[in-house]
C-alpha positions as a printed Julia matrix, in Angstrom:
281×3 Matrix{Float64}:
  49.16  182.66  30.53
  52.71  181.09  31.43
  50.96  179.98  35.06
  48.34  178.51  33.67
  50.52  176.3   31.08
  52.45  175.49  33.63
  49.96  174.2   36.14
  48.32  172.12  33.2
  51.52  169.87  32.42
  52.37  169.83  35.88
  48.75  168.07  36.24
  49.34  165.86  32.8
  52.84  164.57  33.85
  51.59  163.51  37.63
  48.71  161.86  36.2
  50.85  160.09  33.15
  53.52  159.02  35.39
  51.55  158.09  38.73
  51.5   154.22  37.77
  55.51  154.11  37.51
  55.95  155.87  40.95
  54.25  153.08  42.7
  56.2   150.62  40.95
  58.74  148.6   42.44
  61.71  146.25  41.68
  61.74  143.86  44.83
  58.16  142.46  44.05
  59.05  141.64  40.35
  62.1   140.12  41.54
  60.06  137.91  43.4
  57.65  136.95  40.69
  60.62  137.07  38.36
  62.58  134.08  40.43
  59.16  132.05  40.41
  59.64  131.24  36.51
  62.08  129.14  35.1
  64.95  129.53  32.81
  62.89  129.21  29.54
  59.88  131.19  30.42
  62.85  134.48  31.51
  64.0   133.89  28.42
  60.5   134.2   26.12
  59.69  137.29  29.29
  63.08  139.13  27.76
  62.54  138.53  24.27
  59.19  140.06  25.03
  60.68  142.89  26.78
  63.16  143.09  24.24
  60.44  143.78  21.3
  58.29  145.93  23.42
  61.24  148.6   24.13
  62.02  147.85  20.35
  58.61  149.32  19.54
  59.19  152.33  22.46
  62.18  152.99  21.02
  60.5   153.61  17.54
  58.01  155.9   18.59
  60.39  157.64  20.63
  61.86  158.37  17.0
  58.73  158.88  15.95
  58.1   162.06  18.68
  61.11  163.52  17.66
  61.85  164.86  20.8
  64.57  167.79  20.04
  63.84  168.81  16.82
  60.2   168.3   17.34
  60.63  170.43  20.82
  62.27  173.43  18.69
  59.31  173.53  16.97
  57.47  174.93  19.95
  59.7   177.95  20.47
  59.65  181.51  20.15
  60.66  183.08  16.72
  62.19  185.69  18.37
  64.77  183.86  20.35
  67.69  185.99  20.81
  71.78  184.0   20.94
  71.65  184.61  24.41
  68.08  182.27  25.13
  69.44  180.11  22.61
  72.88  179.35  24.91
  70.68  179.07  27.73
  67.94  176.24  26.17
  71.4   174.23  25.04
  72.46  174.64  28.97
  68.84  173.13  29.85
  68.9   170.22  27.25
  72.29  169.7   28.24
  71.65  169.07  32.5
  68.2   167.87  31.24
  70.12  164.84  29.67
  73.38  164.21  32.36
  70.96  164.32  35.57
  68.14  161.45  33.78
  71.5   159.32  32.84
  73.39  159.62  35.98
  70.28  159.0   38.16
  68.77  156.17  35.21
  72.34  154.62  35.67
  71.0   154.35  39.97
  68.08  153.76  39.13
  69.34  150.17  36.91
  71.49  149.68  39.68
  69.66  149.12  42.34
  66.56  146.93  40.53
  69.38  144.52  40.02
  70.08  144.55  43.61
  66.3   143.98  44.14
  66.41  147.07  45.94
  62.79  149.73  46.0
  63.33  151.97  43.12
  60.97  155.01  44.09
  62.78  157.63  44.52
  64.65  157.65  41.84
  61.66  157.45  39.71
  60.81  160.47  42.18
  63.54  162.38  41.31
  62.93  161.41  37.14
  60.07  162.96  37.64
  60.79  165.75  39.13
  63.97  166.1   36.41
  61.22  166.59  33.82
  58.84  168.62  36.13
  61.38  171.26  36.4
  63.25  170.59  32.47
  59.09  171.96  30.63
  59.38  174.69  33.72
  62.22  175.85  33.2
  61.15  175.19  29.04
  58.3   177.22  29.4
  59.41  181.39  28.85
  60.4   180.43  25.69
  57.46  178.36  24.47
  55.32  180.0   21.95
  51.75  180.23  23.1
  50.3   179.66  19.75
  51.65  176.02  20.21
  49.82  175.87  23.54
  47.96  173.01  22.73
  50.76  171.12  20.43
  53.66  171.77  23.18
  51.19  169.51  26.32
  50.28  167.38  23.6
  54.01  166.71  23.17
  54.21  166.67  26.96
  51.34  164.37  27.81
  53.04  161.82  24.64
  56.46  162.45  25.6
  55.58  161.61  29.49
  53.73  158.07  28.5
  56.22  157.26  26.13
  59.01  157.65  29.64
  56.82  155.65  31.46
  56.69  153.01  29.38
  60.16  152.55  28.53
  61.46  153.34  32.15
  59.21  149.7   32.9
  60.29  148.06  30.36
  63.85  149.03  30.72
  63.79  148.11  34.73
  61.39  144.5   34.36
  64.73  143.56  31.28
  67.51  143.82  33.43
  65.8   142.55  36.58
  64.66  139.52  34.83
  68.44  139.26  32.88
  70.05  139.34  36.15
  67.62  136.4   37.66
  68.16  134.79  34.41
  71.86  135.15  35.1
  72.39  133.9   38.58
  69.54  131.0   37.62
  72.15  129.59  35.16
  75.54  130.29  37.17
  73.76  128.25  39.88
  72.6   125.46  38.13
  76.18  125.5   36.1
  77.48  125.54  39.61
  75.76  122.56  40.6
  76.74  120.67  37.86
  80.28  121.19  38.34
  79.78  119.76  41.61
  77.63  116.44  40.06
  80.54  116.46  37.78
  82.73  116.36  40.98
  81.25  113.85  43.02
  81.15  111.46  39.9
  84.64  112.14  39.07
  85.88  111.15  43.08
  83.0   108.05  43.16
  84.4   106.75  39.83
  88.33  107.51  40.94
  87.82  106.0   44.34
  85.85  103.17  42.62
  88.56  102.59  40.53
  91.42  102.54  42.85
  89.23   99.61  44.71
  89.55   97.54  41.54
  93.38   98.09  41.36
  93.7    97.28  45.33
  92.21   94.19  44.82
  94.1    93.69  42.23
  97.6    93.94  43.22
  96.85   92.39  46.57
  95.87   89.35  45.02
  99.09   89.76  42.47
 100.71   89.69  45.81
  99.31   86.47  46.67
  99.31   84.8   44.1
 101.63   81.89  44.5
 103.7    81.96  40.95
 104.14   85.76  42.1
 105.16   84.67  45.13
 107.67   82.58  44.9
 109.59   85.12  42.72
 112.48   86.63  43.79
 112.45   90.53  44.33
 114.89   91.28  41.27
 112.21   89.52  39.06
 109.06   90.43  40.69
 110.32   94.65  40.25
 111.18   93.65  36.5
 107.91   91.61  35.91
 106.2    94.87  37.5
 108.79   97.07  35.46
 107.26   95.66  32.36
 103.55   96.04  33.4
 104.46   99.85  34.16
 106.08  100.16  30.8
 102.73   98.93  28.61
 100.38  100.71  30.66
 102.38  104.53  30.06
 102.54  103.63  26.52
  98.8   102.54  26.19
  98.22  106.3   28.26
 101.0   107.92  25.97
  98.65  106.71  22.84
  96.0   107.8   24.34
  96.69  111.23  25.52
  98.0   112.38  22.04
  94.3   110.62  20.75
  92.68  113.27  22.55
  94.6   115.77  22.36
  93.76  115.02  18.25
  90.33  114.86  19.13
  89.91  118.27  20.61
  91.91  119.43  17.9
  89.82  118.26  15.33
  86.27  119.25  17.53
  85.43  115.52  17.22
  82.56  114.2   19.15
  82.38  115.19  23.46
  81.49  111.89  24.48
  84.42  110.13  23.22
  86.54  112.74  24.2
  84.94  112.04  27.8
  85.8   108.03  27.58
  89.3   108.71  26.78
  89.45  110.72  29.48
  88.12  108.22  32.0
  90.17  105.86  30.26
  93.3   108.3   31.08
  92.61  108.65  34.57
  92.57  104.82  35.36
  96.14  104.19  33.78
  97.45  107.21  35.35
  95.65  105.27  38.54
  97.58  102.15  37.98
 100.65  103.57  37.02
 100.52  105.33  40.79
  99.25  102.3   42.79
 102.29   99.68  40.94
 104.79  102.12  41.82
 104.11  102.14  45.15
 103.6    98.44  45.61
 106.91   98.4   43.37
 108.42  100.92  45.65
 107.18   98.3   48.98
 108.73   95.23  47.4
 112.83   97.0   47.35
 114.16   96.25  50.73
């Protein structure tokens, strides 16, 4: 009778999990990579909801307590300890393989081996329990195994899908953020070159201005000192204003404009000081 029971539940588990062993994370990653960030977010939310529903089903199945109802009433203390050891080993082995499976899924590697191992762990677990099962509950026990295997299959597929899509989403977001930073740096460098070019032109015009040219070296330096001081005062006021804006979370657009002005004044100070130094003989 026990051998017949063993063969029956092996068929149930194998049939219930045949689809899960044929699923591949690498294939999922290819299709998921075609999704937009918005589509990935929506898909993950949908999968999270499905995962919660499966968890609720597992709770309803009440795995540990329900299993106890199938056990023989005349179990010895030694047999209870043995069952406890079997359950502990099953949980530990399942946890380890699941971690490896998720890790490989995130790397878009094949996960067929891990899924087969999980199937084997579950087969061994129910095989070990058979000697302790009350044969009068055979049908209920087999139905329990069928339901457990079904939920296990769903949970495994959904959890892998979630992890794979989250990994792809993170990479897409990181890549976009990187592109935005590069774009900002390019714009900043371009603006800096334009500002420098315009300031070089203004300094050139100043140096060629007849009124400035007739001044002696000391007077020229004095004029530049006065201009530099004025710019530095404006620069200091802008820097203080920016600190207040950041502290009080003022509109980021105003902060950005302020930053551009600060950069312009800093470049102006450097250019004028360089020009001033060039006048000292």
